[in-house]
Amino acid sequence: KQEVTQIPAALSVPEGENLVLNCSFTDSAIYNLQWFRQDPGKGLTSLLLIQSSQREQTSGRLNASLDKSSGRSTLYIAASQPGDSATYLCAAVDSNYQLIWGAGTKLIIKP
Amino acid sequence: DAGVIQSPRHEVTEMGQEVTLRCKPISGHDYLFWYRQTMMRGLELLIYFNNNVPIDDSGMPEDRFSAKMPNASFSNLKIQPSEPRDSAVYFCASSTSGGRENYNEQFFGPGTRLTVL
């Protein structure tokens, strides 16, 4: 059974720093992996989707990597800003096209 | 496109009442998903549809929960009778199975925050 873990559960960094959020999964047979952002009391916004055949995807200051062999994905945020404060969730898409969710990392960027 | 639309955004009801949550997926998307999010359990998939047909409802917690998708542009999730432990945020998401780019990327609605007293 696929399990997705995100560590740490919370992270606080000063504005301007580069940071990495981690996501690990137990079964490498994933279809793809998706990173989301959730603001307090709001819905989920898709940030990046990495196909199983890809190693990374980039969008603006965000870069997500995928290493299926080690069961890991990372989300790199460059030059962090207070507006990046949110909860970041990763989800692995299994062979049944279902999203298996991590518990999220709550990120706080201090001005 | 307006994105996935959910209504109502907030619902407060009393235990025992019927609750109906509604979702309009993005036009052209052929997959629709219902999720529930709580602090204790995180995001849970309740049921999903493909081309209006329920594919997997194994996540539906009890017979009190039911979902239908009468056409490609509408789905509802009903809870009857509702209980306090059903209090959660319910999300609807849709995706498309076609195309090489963004295959199966799910787009979420804003959610319905349900409180059962």
mmCIF file of C-alpha atoms in Angstrom:
data_model
loop_
_atom_site.group_PDB
_atom_site.id
_atom_site.type_symbol
_atom_site.label_atom_id
_atom_site.label_comp_id
_atom_site.label_asym_id
_atom_site.label_seq_id
_atom_site.Cartn_x
_atom_site.Cartn_y
_atom_site.Cartn_z
ATOM 1 C CA LYS A 1 0.000 0.000 0.000
ATOM 2 C CA GLN A 2 1.379 3.368 -1.035
ATOM 3 C CA GLU A 3 2.235 5.750 1.776
ATOM 4 C CA VAL A 4 3.375 9.323 1.339
ATOM 5 C CA THR A 5 5.308 11.176 4.021
ATOM 6 C CA GLN A 6 6.268 14.810 4.256
ATOM 7 C CA ILE A 7 8.942 16.023 6.616
ATOM 8 C CA PRO A 8 9.069 18.428 8.343
ATOM 9 C CA ALA A 9 5.466 19.056 9.313
ATOM 10 C CA ALA A 10 6.265 22.739 9.739
ATOM 11 C CA LEU A 11 9.046 25.029 8.625
ATOM 12 C CA SER A 12 9.786 28.684 9.344
ATOM 13 C CA VAL A 13 12.471 30.581 7.442
ATOM 14 C CA PRO A 14 13.421 34.230 6.904
ATOM 15 C CA GLU A 15 12.358 35.944 3.734
ATOM 16 C CA GLY A 16 14.790 35.623 0.861
ATOM 17 C CA GLU A 17 16.116 32.196 1.743
ATOM 18 C CA ASN A 18 16.024 29.250 -0.625
ATOM 19 C CA LEU A 19 14.345 26.197 0.851
ATOM 20 C CA VAL A 20 13.522 22.576 0.114
ATOM 21 C CA LEU A 21 10.415 20.648 1.051
ATOM 22 C CA ASN A 22 10.614 16.879 1.113
ATOM 23 C CA CYS A 23 8.178 14.186 0.077
ATOM 24 C CA SER A 24 8.812 10.450 0.219
ATOM 25 C CA PHE A 25 6.721 7.539 -1.021
ATOM 26 C CA THR A 26 6.979 3.825 -0.334
ATOM 27 C CA ASP A 27 5.997 2.355 -3.701
ATOM 28 C CA SER A 28 7.974 3.493 -6.734
ATOM 29 C CA ALA A 29 5.182 2.380 -9.092
ATOM 30 C CA ILE A 30 3.648 5.814 -9.293
ATOM 31 C CA TYR A 31 1.997 7.289 -12.337
ATOM 32 C CA ASN A 32 3.048 10.820 -11.517
ATOM 33 C CA LEU A 33 3.522 13.130 -8.543
ATOM 34 C CA GLN A 34 1.757 16.392 -7.923
ATOM 35 C CA TRP A 35 2.606 19.278 -5.592
ATOM 36 C CA PHE A 36 -0.165 21.491 -4.237
ATOM 37 C CA ARG A 37 -0.429 24.620 -2.186
ATOM 38 C CA GLN A 38 -3.216 25.235 0.314
ATOM 39 C CA ASP A 39 -3.807 28.593 1.945
ATOM 40 C CA PRO A 40 -5.675 28.689 5.280
ATOM 41 C CA GLY A 41 -9.374 28.074 4.768
ATOM 42 C CA LYS A 42 -8.937 27.782 1.039
ATOM 43 C CA GLY A 43 -8.837 25.090 -1.592
ATOM 44 C CA LEU A 44 -5.859 23.394 -3.160
ATOM 45 C CA THR A 45 -3.895 24.919 -5.993
ATOM 46 C CA SER A 46 -1.857 22.678 -8.237
ATOM 47 C CA LEU A 47 1.731 23.889 -8.445
ATOM 48 C CA LEU A 48 3.629 21.301 -10.416
ATOM 49 C CA LEU A 49 3.008 17.873 -11.829
ATOM 50 C CA ILE A 50 5.896 15.522 -12.622
ATOM 51 C CA GLN A 51 5.262 12.560 -14.865
ATOM 52 C CA SER A 52 6.868 9.287 -13.809
ATOM 53 C CA SER A 53 9.229 9.510 -16.778
ATOM 54 C CA GLN A 54 10.424 12.989 -15.831
ATOM 55 C CA ARG A 55 13.094 14.049 -13.352
ATOM 56 C CA GLU A 56 11.978 17.601 -12.675
ATOM 57 C CA GLN A 57 9.586 20.383 -13.484
ATOM 58 C CA THR A 58 10.011 24.122 -13.087
ATOM 59 C CA SER A 59 7.582 26.977 -12.737
ATOM 60 C CA GLY A 60 8.948 30.387 -11.871
ATOM 61 C CA ARG A 61 10.722 30.187 -8.516
ATOM 62 C CA LEU A 62 9.546 26.608 -7.977
ATOM 63 C CA ASN A 63 11.395 23.492 -9.015
ATOM 64 C CA ALA A 64 10.182 19.995 -8.248
ATOM 65 C CA SER A 65 12.305 16.894 -8.667
ATOM 66 C CA LEU A 66 11.409 13.236 -8.728
ATOM 67 C CA ASP A 67 13.604 10.244 -7.984
ATOM 68 C CA LYS A 68 11.464 7.122 -8.236
ATOM 69 C CA SER A 69 14.278 4.753 -7.327
ATOM 70 C CA SER A 70 14.751 6.379 -3.950
ATOM 71 C CA GLY A 71 11.072 7.169 -3.490
ATOM 72 C CA ARG A 72 11.640 10.867 -3.091
ATOM 73 C CA SER A 73 10.444 14.173 -4.460
ATOM 74 C CA THR A 74 11.564 17.639 -3.442
ATOM 75 C CA LEU A 75 10.049 21.051 -3.968
ATOM 76 C CA TYR A 76 12.642 23.800 -4.143
ATOM 77 C CA ILE A 77 11.502 27.379 -3.568
ATOM 78 C CA ALA A 78 13.990 30.069 -4.525
ATOM 79 C CA ALA A 79 14.158 33.502 -2.919
ATOM 80 C CA SER A 80 11.223 32.864 -0.600
ATOM 81 C CA GLN A 81 8.637 35.590 -0.006
ATOM 82 C CA PRO A 82 6.017 36.085 2.726
ATOM 83 C CA GLY A 83 3.365 35.296 0.111
ATOM 84 C CA ASP A 84 4.789 31.784 -0.140
ATOM 85 C CA SER A 85 3.496 31.058 3.356
ATOM 86 C CA ALA A 86 1.019 28.199 3.036
ATOM 87 C CA THR A 87 0.749 24.461 3.497
ATOM 88 C CA TYR A 88 2.411 22.472 0.741
ATOM 89 C CA LEU A 89 1.126 18.991 -0.014
ATOM 90 C CA CYS A 90 2.516 16.358 -2.277
ATOM 91 C CA ALA A 91 0.455 13.528 -3.704
ATOM 92 C CA ALA A 92 1.542 10.455 -5.605
ATOM 93 C CA VAL A 93 -0.764 9.181 -8.315
ATOM 94 C CA ASP A 94 -0.924 5.425 -8.193
ATOM 95 C CA SER A 95 -1.722 2.963 -10.949
ATOM 96 C CA ASN A 96 -5.442 3.361 -10.205
ATOM 97 C CA TYR A 97 -5.120 7.114 -10.893
ATOM 98 C CA GLN A 98 -5.775 7.883 -7.261
ATOM 99 C CA LEU A 99 -3.928 10.594 -5.377
ATOM 100 C CA ILE A 100 -2.199 9.318 -2.258
ATOM 101 C CA TRP A 101 -1.630 12.335 -0.060
ATOM 102 C CA GLY A 102 1.092 13.415 2.300
ATOM 103 C CA ALA A 103 0.084 15.267 5.460
ATOM 104 C CA GLY A 104 1.678 18.495 4.234
ATOM 105 C CA THR A 105 4.369 20.895 5.356
ATOM 106 C CA LYS A 106 3.214 24.174 6.833
ATOM 107 C CA LEU A 107 5.605 26.848 5.611
ATOM 108 C CA ILE A 108 5.970 30.251 7.235
ATOM 109 C CA ILE A 109 8.167 32.888 5.622
ATOM 110 C CA LYS A 110 9.120 35.577 8.109
ATOM 111 C CA PRO A 111 9.428 39.133 6.717
ATOM 112 C CA ASP B 1 -12.956 28.683 -17.610
ATOM 113 C CA ALA B 2 -14.233 29.391 -14.101
ATOM 114 C CA GLY B 3 -12.567 26.337 -12.647
ATOM 115 C CA VAL B 4 -14.286 23.770 -10.481
ATOM 116 C CA ILE B 5 -17.327 25.285 -8.804
ATOM 117 C CA GLN B 6 -18.691 24.062 -5.501
ATOM 118 C CA SER B 7 -21.738 25.098 -3.552
ATOM 119 C CA PRO B 8 -22.477 25.972 -0.898
ATOM 120 C CA ARG B 9 -19.167 27.284 0.421
ATOM 121 C CA HIS B 10 -20.321 26.877 4.004
ATOM 122 C CA GLU B 11 -23.045 24.700 5.442
ATOM 123 C CA VAL B 12 -24.140 24.503 9.054
ATOM 124 C CA THR B 13 -26.774 21.950 9.891
ATOM 125 C CA GLU B 14 -28.107 19.968 12.784
ATOM 126 C CA MET B 15 -27.499 16.314 13.380
ATOM 127 C CA GLY B 16 -29.956 14.138 11.519
ATOM 128 C CA GLN B 17 -30.570 16.555 8.668
ATOM 129 C CA GLU B 18 -29.844 15.752 5.043
ATOM 130 C CA VAL B 19 -26.944 17.626 3.489
ATOM 131 C CA THR B 20 -26.357 18.033 -0.244
ATOM 132 C CA LEU B 21 -23.073 19.301 -1.621
ATOM 133 C CA ARG B 22 -22.783 20.274 -5.267
ATOM 134 C CA CYS B 23 -19.987 20.363 -7.788
ATOM 135 C CA LYS B 24 -19.575 21.562 -11.337
ATOM 136 C CA PRO B 25 -16.352 20.249 -12.911
ATOM 137 C CA ILE B 26 -14.269 22.044 -15.489
ATOM 138 C CA SER B 27 -15.857 21.695 -18.900
ATOM 139 C CA GLY B 28 -14.301 18.851 -20.873
ATOM 140 C CA HIS B 29 -12.914 17.032 -17.858
ATOM 141 C CA ASP B 30 -14.012 13.412 -17.733
ATOM 142 C CA TYR B 31 -12.886 12.556 -14.197
ATOM 143 C CA LEU B 32 -14.537 13.898 -11.064
ATOM 144 C CA PHE B 33 -13.358 13.270 -7.513
ATOM 145 C CA TRP B 34 -14.880 13.924 -4.102
ATOM 146 C CA TYR B 35 -12.494 14.359 -1.159
ATOM 147 C CA ARG B 36 -12.911 15.047 2.528
ATOM 148 C CA GLN B 37 -10.324 16.915 4.584
ATOM 149 C CA THR B 38 -10.081 16.892 8.377
ATOM 150 C CA MET B 39 -7.294 17.785 10.756
ATOM 151 C CA MET B 40 -7.134 14.246 12.075
ATOM 152 C CA ARG B 41 -7.211 12.299 8.803
ATOM 153 C CA GLY B 42 -5.977 14.766 6.212
ATOM 154 C CA LEU B 43 -7.314 14.415 2.679
ATOM 155 C CA GLU B 44 -9.330 11.309 1.932
ATOM 156 C CA LEU B 45 -10.720 10.240 -1.418
ATOM 157 C CA LEU B 46 -14.399 9.375 -1.046
ATOM 158 C CA ILE B 47 -15.419 8.478 -4.588
ATOM 159 C CA TYR B 48 -14.508 9.208 -8.161
ATOM 160 C CA PHE B 49 -16.313 9.120 -11.484
ATOM 161 C CA ASN B 50 -15.152 8.644 -15.052
ATOM 162 C CA ASN B 51 -17.523 9.759 -17.788
ATOM 163 C CA ASN B 52 -20.273 10.105 -15.174
ATOM 164 C CA VAL B 53 -19.880 6.517 -13.977
ATOM 165 C CA PRO B 54 -18.750 5.800 -10.401
ATOM 166 C CA ILE B 55 -15.477 3.903 -10.583
ATOM 167 C CA ASP B 56 -14.414 3.523 -6.983
ATOM 168 C CA ASP B 57 -16.544 4.359 -3.964
ATOM 169 C CA SER B 58 -14.496 2.400 -1.454
ATOM 170 C CA GLY B 59 -13.666 5.605 0.386
ATOM 171 C CA MET B 60 -17.271 6.430 1.173
ATOM 172 C CA PRO B 61 -17.373 6.013 4.939
ATOM 173 C CA GLU B 62 -20.894 4.720 5.410
ATOM 174 C CA ASP B 63 -24.187 4.100 3.693
ATOM 175 C CA ARG B 64 -25.236 7.521 4.893
ATOM 176 C CA PHE B 65 -23.031 8.908 2.132
ATOM 177 C CA SER B 66 -24.055 8.783 -1.512
ATOM 178 C CA ALA B 67 -22.869 10.532 -4.659
ATOM 179 C CA LYS B 68 -24.267 10.865 -8.126
ATOM 180 C CA MET B 69 -23.196 12.371 -11.398
ATOM 181 C CA PRO B 70 -26.284 12.667 -13.601
ATOM 182 C CA ASN B 71 -24.386 14.455 -16.367
ATOM 183 C CA ALA B 72 -20.925 15.665 -17.307
ATOM 184 C CA SER B 73 -21.413 19.070 -15.721
ATOM 185 C CA PHE B 74 -22.819 18.216 -12.308
ATOM 186 C CA SER B 75 -22.284 15.962 -9.330
ATOM 187 C CA ASN B 76 -23.695 15.939 -5.835
ATOM 188 C CA LEU B 77 -22.678 14.329 -2.585
ATOM 189 C CA LYS B 78 -25.413 13.623 -0.068
ATOM 190 C CA ILE B 79 -25.186 12.775 3.598
ATOM 191 C CA GLN B 80 -28.366 11.462 5.163
ATOM 192 C CA PRO B 81 -28.647 11.562 8.120
ATOM 193 C CA SER B 82 -25.728 13.822 8.974
ATOM 194 C CA GLU B 83 -23.698 13.410 12.166
ATOM 195 C CA PRO B 84 -21.256 15.727 13.984
ATOM 196 C CA ARG B 85 -18.322 13.550 12.931
ATOM 197 C CA ASP B 86 -19.114 14.379 9.302
ATOM 198 C CA SER B 87 -17.918 17.930 9.941
ATOM 199 C CA ALA B 88 -15.082 18.558 7.504
ATOM 200 C CA VAL B 89 -14.171 20.391 4.344
ATOM 201 C CA TYR B 90 -15.390 18.557 1.260
ATOM 202 C CA PHE B 91 -13.512 19.141 -1.962
ATOM 203 C CA CYS B 92 -14.464 18.316 -5.493
ATOM 204 C CA ALA B 93 -11.792 17.979 -8.164
ATOM 205 C CA SER B 94 -11.789 17.228 -11.851
ATOM 206 C CA SER B 95 -9.233 16.117 -14.373
ATOM 207 C CA THR B 96 -8.896 15.035 -17.946
ATOM 208 C CA SER B 97 -7.539 11.769 -19.154
ATOM 209 C CA GLY B 98 -6.443 13.110 -22.486
ATOM 210 C CA GLY B 99 -3.353 14.890 -23.618
ATOM 211 C CA ARG B 100 0.334 14.403 -23.063
ATOM 212 C CA GLU B 101 0.784 17.471 -20.902
ATOM 213 C CA ASN B 102 -0.661 17.671 -17.428
ATOM 214 C CA TYR B 103 -2.033 14.199 -17.726
ATOM 215 C CA ASN B 104 -4.328 13.481 -14.817
ATOM 216 C CA GLU B 105 -3.523 16.765 -13.109
ATOM 217 C CA GLN B 106 -6.386 17.376 -10.743
ATOM 218 C CA PHE B 107 -7.932 20.787 -10.333
ATOM 219 C CA PHE B 108 -9.724 21.470 -7.085
ATOM 220 C CA GLY B 109 -12.738 23.521 -6.190
ATOM 221 C CA PRO B 110 -12.724 25.890 -3.211
ATOM 222 C CA GLY B 111 -14.403 23.323 -0.974
ATOM 223 C CA THR B 112 -17.513 23.250 1.176
ATOM 224 C CA ARG B 113 -16.961 23.629 4.901
ATOM 225 C CA LEU B 114 -19.586 21.488 6.592
ATOM 226 C CA THR B 115 -20.420 21.824 10.273
ATOM 227 C CA VAL B 116 -22.896 19.404 11.797
ATOM 228 C CA LEU B 117 -24.071 20.466 15.237
#
